[in-house]
């Protein structure tokens, strides 16, 4: 009988079969990815390979290198800036001003703190605008830099409509009676004098409507003929025409109606050549009262 085989087909107790590891998949078709901070991560991975003093020395060298790079960039930027602000190429040669009525071109430059010949890059636009807004005549200001040598300044001035006496000083005031600046010889402009009686502050907005009425022709009076304007609780808005020695009073209740009736009355008196005999006209409560001069 041939050599006997193992009585059972079982494997030996100590035998084993090595399992094959699953094969890795081939590339997914995506190229190598560049992640944010990859360079810094690589540097720190290299630092992990060092230990003790070697790691500290490497870190010191790295920080020193970064410091030198930053210092170089800063130095280069300062050098370029200094070159630019001293270069004749950026010399201010033109300053255009628009919107100025009361202020001359030279006054705008003086108040703003900007001059022709200054380096345009060294001028602070925010400072120039702030300086202009501090002046009493300027309501709004905008400054635009046009490199290499030009600035454009746009202004909105406060326009005076009246003179106002305050503490012994004569001031310009806007159409609401708000003070602008003292009256001076260098910016002299003849305007009606405004007086506001106590308790008549609520009627001040009607001054604007009065000025618009004269400008539009709704009230047939030239603004230059008005010598003074008074605001009082009893008579409303009162206008004095010095050349005719005539007073016109307009009550503020039913303003449009009172203004229209006053205008019709003035037109009728003018057609009949009777204005020279009129001392006062009052438009109030839907009626117009005409007071004639007393005979000598």
PDB file of C-alpha atoms in Angstrom, residues 68-232:
ATOM      1  CA  UNK A  68      14.024  90.263   6.337  1.00  0.00           C
ATOM      2  CA  UNK A  69      11.487  89.794   3.553  1.00  0.00           C
ATOM      3  CA  UNK A  70       8.889  91.957   5.322  1.00  0.00           C
ATOM      4  CA  UNK A  71      11.489  94.616   6.103  1.00  0.00           C
ATOM      5  CA  UNK A  72      12.549  94.637   2.456  1.00  0.00           C
ATOM      6  CA  UNK A  73       8.993  95.094   1.236  1.00  0.00           C
ATOM      7  CA  UNK A  74       8.379  97.939   3.707  1.00  0.00           C
ATOM      8  CA  UNK A  75      11.627  99.657   2.807  1.00  0.00           C
ATOM      9  CA  UNK A  76      10.881  99.401  -0.904  1.00  0.00           C
ATOM     10  CA  UNK A  77       7.367 100.823  -0.396  1.00  0.00           C
ATOM     11  CA  UNK A  78       8.685 103.768   1.637  1.00  0.00           C
ATOM     12  CA  UNK A  79      11.386 104.414  -0.932  1.00  0.00           C
ATOM     13  CA  UNK A  80       8.861 104.466  -3.774  1.00  0.00           C
ATOM     14  CA  UNK A  81       6.486 106.714  -1.782  1.00  0.00           C
ATOM     15  CA  UNK A  82       9.245 109.196  -0.961  1.00  0.00           C
ATOM     16  CA  UNK A  83      10.271 109.237  -4.598  1.00  0.00           C
ATOM     17  CA  UNK A  84       6.683 109.881  -5.688  1.00  0.00           C
ATOM     18  CA  UNK A  85       5.967 112.738  -3.252  1.00  0.00           C
ATOM     19  CA  UNK A  86       9.163 114.527  -4.246  1.00  0.00           C
ATOM     20  CA  UNK A  87       8.814 114.002  -7.971  1.00  0.00           C
ATOM     21  CA  UNK A  88       8.015 116.963 -10.229  1.00  0.00           C
ATOM     22  CA  UNK A  89       5.778 114.667 -12.245  1.00  0.00           C
ATOM     23  CA  UNK A  90       3.101 114.885  -9.486  1.00  0.00           C
ATOM     24  CA  UNK A  91       3.333 118.661  -8.954  1.00  0.00           C
ATOM     25  CA  UNK A  92      -0.148 120.248  -8.740  1.00  0.00           C
ATOM     26  CA  UNK A  93      -0.585 122.558 -11.706  1.00  0.00           C
ATOM     27  CA  UNK A  94      -4.369 122.916 -12.000  1.00  0.00           C
ATOM     28  CA  UNK A  95      -7.117 123.318  -9.369  1.00  0.00           C
ATOM     29  CA  UNK A  96     -10.585 123.671 -10.892  1.00  0.00           C
ATOM     30  CA  UNK A  97     -13.357 125.102  -8.669  1.00  0.00           C
ATOM     31  CA  UNK A  98     -17.065 124.950  -9.499  1.00  0.00           C
ATOM     32  CA  UNK A  99     -20.143 126.061  -7.561  1.00  0.00           C
ATOM     33  CA  UNK A 100     -18.480 129.043  -5.897  1.00  0.00           C
ATOM     34  CA  UNK A 101     -20.544 132.235  -5.925  1.00  0.00           C
ATOM     35  CA  UNK A 102     -19.476 134.314  -2.940  1.00  0.00           C
ATOM     36  CA  UNK A 103     -16.012 132.767  -2.619  1.00  0.00           C
ATOM     37  CA  UNK A 104     -13.325 133.532  -5.165  1.00  0.00           C
ATOM     38  CA  UNK A 105     -11.038 130.851  -6.596  1.00  0.00           C
ATOM     39  CA  UNK A 106      -8.149 132.020  -4.393  1.00  0.00           C
ATOM     40  CA  UNK A 107     -10.341 132.044  -1.267  1.00  0.00           C
ATOM     41  CA  UNK A 108     -11.399 128.441  -1.914  1.00  0.00           C
ATOM     42  CA  UNK A 109      -7.765 127.345  -2.198  1.00  0.00           C
ATOM     43  CA  UNK A 110      -6.854 129.297   0.926  1.00  0.00           C
ATOM     44  CA  UNK A 111      -9.708 127.884   3.024  1.00  0.00           C
ATOM     45  CA  UNK A 112      -9.096 124.350   1.755  1.00  0.00           C
ATOM     46  CA  UNK A 113      -5.351 124.472   2.382  1.00  0.00           C
ATOM     47  CA  UNK A 114      -4.320 123.484  -1.133  1.00  0.00           C
ATOM     48  CA  UNK A 115      -1.956 125.316  -3.462  1.00  0.00           C
ATOM     49  CA  UNK A 116      -0.710 124.990  -6.986  1.00  0.00           C
ATOM     50  CA  UNK A 117       2.835 123.682  -6.743  1.00  0.00           C
ATOM     51  CA  UNK A 118       2.076 121.187  -3.962  1.00  0.00           C
ATOM     52  CA  UNK A 119       2.736 117.520  -4.623  1.00  0.00           C
ATOM     53  CA  UNK A 120      -0.652 116.046  -5.534  1.00  0.00           C
ATOM     54  CA  UNK A 121       0.035 112.740  -3.760  1.00  0.00           C
ATOM     55  CA  UNK A 122       0.883 114.531  -0.503  1.00  0.00           C
ATOM     56  CA  UNK A 123      -2.488 116.331  -0.400  1.00  0.00           C
ATOM     57  CA  UNK A 124      -5.101 114.806   1.929  1.00  0.00           C
ATOM     58  CA  UNK A 125      -8.472 115.021   0.188  1.00  0.00           C
ATOM     59  CA  UNK A 126     -10.352 114.366   3.437  1.00  0.00           C
ATOM     60  CA  UNK A 127      -8.528 117.263   5.124  1.00  0.00           C
ATOM     61  CA  UNK A 128      -9.253 119.682   2.271  1.00  0.00           C
ATOM     62  CA  UNK A 129     -12.965 118.778   2.331  1.00  0.00           C
ATOM     63  CA  UNK A 130     -13.060 119.117   6.115  1.00  0.00           C
ATOM     64  CA  UNK A 131     -11.378 122.533   5.978  1.00  0.00           C
ATOM     65  CA  UNK A 132     -13.846 123.793   3.377  1.00  0.00           C
ATOM     66  CA  UNK A 133     -16.879 122.603   5.350  1.00  0.00           C
ATOM     67  CA  UNK A 134     -15.621 124.511   8.378  1.00  0.00           C
ATOM     68  CA  UNK A 135     -15.935 127.807   6.514  1.00  0.00           C
ATOM     69  CA  UNK A 136     -19.275 129.569   7.076  1.00  0.00           C
ATOM     70  CA  UNK A 137     -20.089 129.919   3.370  1.00  0.00           C
ATOM     71  CA  UNK A 138     -19.650 126.282   2.346  1.00  0.00           C
ATOM     72  CA  UNK A 139     -22.536 123.858   2.858  1.00  0.00           C
ATOM     73  CA  UNK A 140     -21.128 120.910   0.882  1.00  0.00           C
ATOM     74  CA  UNK A 141     -17.698 120.223  -0.614  1.00  0.00           C
ATOM     75  CA  UNK A 142     -16.189 117.389  -2.641  1.00  0.00           C
ATOM     76  CA  UNK A 143     -12.605 117.127  -3.886  1.00  0.00           C
ATOM     77  CA  UNK A 144     -11.386 114.807  -6.636  1.00  0.00           C
ATOM     78  CA  UNK A 145      -7.746 114.088  -7.470  1.00  0.00           C
ATOM     79  CA  UNK A 146      -6.893 113.616 -11.146  1.00  0.00           C
ATOM     80  CA  UNK A 147      -3.342 112.333 -11.420  1.00  0.00           C
ATOM     81  CA  UNK A 148      -0.787 113.466 -12.097  1.00  0.00           C
ATOM     82  CA  UNK A 149      -1.333 117.217 -11.577  1.00  0.00           C
ATOM     83  CA  UNK A 150      -5.009 118.266 -11.248  1.00  0.00           C
ATOM     84  CA  UNK A 151      -7.708 118.649  -8.584  1.00  0.00           C
ATOM     85  CA  UNK A 152     -11.418 119.363  -9.060  1.00  0.00           C
ATOM     86  CA  UNK A 153     -13.305 121.037  -6.183  1.00  0.00           C
ATOM     87  CA  UNK A 154     -17.108 121.179  -6.264  1.00  0.00           C
ATOM     88  CA  UNK A 155     -18.916 123.437  -3.782  1.00  0.00           C
ATOM     89  CA  UNK A 156     -22.435 124.159  -2.677  1.00  0.00           C
ATOM     90  CA  UNK A 157     -22.465 127.529  -0.968  1.00  0.00           C
ATOM     91  CA  UNK A 158     -24.894 128.930   1.578  1.00  0.00           C
ATOM     92  CA  UNK A 159     -26.683 131.733  -0.269  1.00  0.00           C
ATOM     93  CA  UNK A 160     -27.574 134.866   1.737  1.00  0.00           C
ATOM     94  CA  UNK A 161     -31.053 136.381   1.487  1.00  0.00           C
ATOM     95  CA  UNK A 162     -31.118 138.838   4.418  1.00  0.00           C
ATOM     96  CA  UNK A 163     -29.136 140.931   6.829  1.00  0.00           C
ATOM     97  CA  UNK A 164     -29.670 140.153  10.505  1.00  0.00           C
ATOM     98  CA  UNK A 165     -28.597 142.264  13.485  1.00  0.00           C
ATOM     99  CA  UNK A 166     -27.284 140.156  16.367  1.00  0.00           C
ATOM    100  CA  UNK A 167     -25.532 141.595  19.444  1.00  0.00           C
ATOM    101  CA  UNK A 168     -24.567 144.744  17.603  1.00  0.00           C
ATOM    102  CA  UNK A 169     -23.100 142.866  14.615  1.00  0.00           C
ATOM    103  CA  UNK A 170     -24.592 142.721  11.132  1.00  0.00           C
ATOM    104  CA  UNK A 171     -24.674 139.208   9.660  1.00  0.00           C
ATOM    105  CA  UNK A 172     -25.662 137.574   6.410  1.00  0.00           C
ATOM    106  CA  UNK A 173     -28.521 135.087   6.858  1.00  0.00           C
ATOM    107  CA  UNK A 174     -30.122 132.503   4.592  1.00  0.00           C
ATOM    108  CA  UNK A 175     -33.775 132.421   3.525  1.00  0.00           C
ATOM    109  CA  UNK A 176     -34.734 130.834   6.865  1.00  0.00           C
ATOM    110  CA  UNK A 177     -33.053 133.588   8.859  1.00  0.00           C
ATOM    111  CA  UNK A 178     -30.116 131.363   9.869  1.00  0.00           C
ATOM    112  CA  UNK A 179     -26.855 133.268  10.307  1.00  0.00           C
ATOM    113  CA  UNK A 180     -24.091 132.585   7.778  1.00  0.00           C
ATOM    114  CA  UNK A 181     -21.248 135.047   8.354  1.00  0.00           C
ATOM    115  CA  UNK A 182     -20.598 138.675   9.326  1.00  0.00           C
ATOM    116  CA  UNK A 183     -21.030 141.350   6.660  1.00  0.00           C
ATOM    117  CA  UNK A 184     -17.581 142.478   5.515  1.00  0.00           C
ATOM    118  CA  UNK A 185     -16.323 144.893   2.922  1.00  0.00           C
ATOM    119  CA  UNK A 186     -14.557 142.156   0.922  1.00  0.00           C
ATOM    120  CA  UNK A 187     -17.815 140.245   0.402  1.00  0.00           C
ATOM    121  CA  UNK A 188     -20.342 143.076   0.672  1.00  0.00           C
ATOM    122  CA  UNK A 189     -23.824 142.472  -0.711  1.00  0.00           C
ATOM    123  CA  UNK A 190     -26.820 144.709  -0.084  1.00  0.00           C
ATOM    124  CA  UNK A 191     -29.814 142.697   1.185  1.00  0.00           C
ATOM    125  CA  UNK A 192     -33.087 143.322   3.039  1.00  0.00           C
ATOM    126  CA  UNK A 193     -32.887 143.496   6.808  1.00  0.00           C
ATOM    127  CA  UNK A 194     -34.782 140.737   8.608  1.00  0.00           C
ATOM    128  CA  UNK A 195     -36.444 141.180  11.990  1.00  0.00           C
ATOM    129  CA  UNK A 196     -38.188 138.339  13.813  1.00  0.00           C
ATOM    130  CA  UNK A 197     -40.423 139.273  16.749  1.00  0.00           C
ATOM    131  CA  UNK A 198     -40.686 136.958  19.783  1.00  0.00           C
ATOM    132  CA  UNK A 199     -43.300 134.268  19.244  1.00  0.00           C
ATOM    133  CA  UNK A 200     -43.062 134.386  15.452  1.00  0.00           C
ATOM    134  CA  UNK A 201     -40.492 131.605  15.025  1.00  0.00           C
ATOM    135  CA  UNK A 202     -43.113 129.218  13.604  1.00  0.00           C
ATOM    136  CA  UNK A 203     -43.642 131.576  10.653  1.00  0.00           C
ATOM    137  CA  UNK A 204     -39.991 131.498   9.526  1.00  0.00           C
ATOM    138  CA  UNK A 205     -40.547 128.725   6.911  1.00  0.00           C
ATOM    139  CA  UNK A 206     -42.850 131.151   5.059  1.00  0.00           C
ATOM    140  CA  UNK A 207     -39.810 133.309   4.270  1.00  0.00           C
ATOM    141  CA  UNK A 208     -38.687 130.665   1.803  1.00  0.00           C
ATOM    142  CA  UNK A 209     -42.106 130.669   0.156  1.00  0.00           C
ATOM    143  CA  UNK A 210     -42.023 134.466   0.002  1.00  0.00           C
ATOM    144  CA  UNK A 211     -38.653 134.473  -1.786  1.00  0.00           C
ATOM    145  CA  UNK A 212     -39.841 131.818  -4.244  1.00  0.00           C
ATOM    146  CA  UNK A 213     -43.006 133.847  -4.912  1.00  0.00           C
ATOM    147  CA  UNK A 214     -40.971 136.930  -5.828  1.00  0.00           C
ATOM    148  CA  UNK A 215     -38.506 134.941  -7.967  1.00  0.00           C
ATOM    149  CA  UNK A 216     -41.288 133.222  -9.912  1.00  0.00           C
ATOM    150  CA  UNK A 217     -43.259 136.438 -10.460  1.00  0.00           C
ATOM    151  CA  UNK A 218     -46.234 135.222  -8.431  1.00  0.00           C
ATOM    152  CA  UNK A 219     -45.724 138.310  -6.287  1.00  0.00           C
ATOM    153  CA  UNK A 220     -44.962 141.223  -8.671  1.00  0.00           C
ATOM    154  CA  UNK A 221     -42.182 142.722  -6.573  1.00  0.00           C
ATOM    155  CA  UNK A 222     -38.499 142.863  -7.357  1.00  0.00           C
ATOM    156  CA  UNK A 223     -36.333 141.470  -4.564  1.00  0.00           C
ATOM    157  CA  UNK A 224     -34.024 144.466  -4.907  1.00  0.00           C
ATOM    158  CA  UNK A 225     -36.890 146.817  -4.056  1.00  0.00           C
ATOM    159  CA  UNK A 226     -37.436 145.205  -0.638  1.00  0.00           C
ATOM    160  CA  UNK A 227     -35.749 147.183   2.125  1.00  0.00           C
ATOM    161  CA  UNK A 228     -36.761 145.092   5.132  1.00  0.00           C
ATOM    162  CA  UNK A 229     -38.821 142.062   6.096  1.00  0.00           C
ATOM    163  CA  UNK A 230     -40.484 141.583   9.486  1.00  0.00           C
ATOM    164  CA  UNK A 231     -42.040 138.451  10.937  1.00  0.00           C
ATOM    165  CA  UNK A 232     -44.586 138.928  13.727  1.00  0.00           C
TER     166      UNK A 232
END
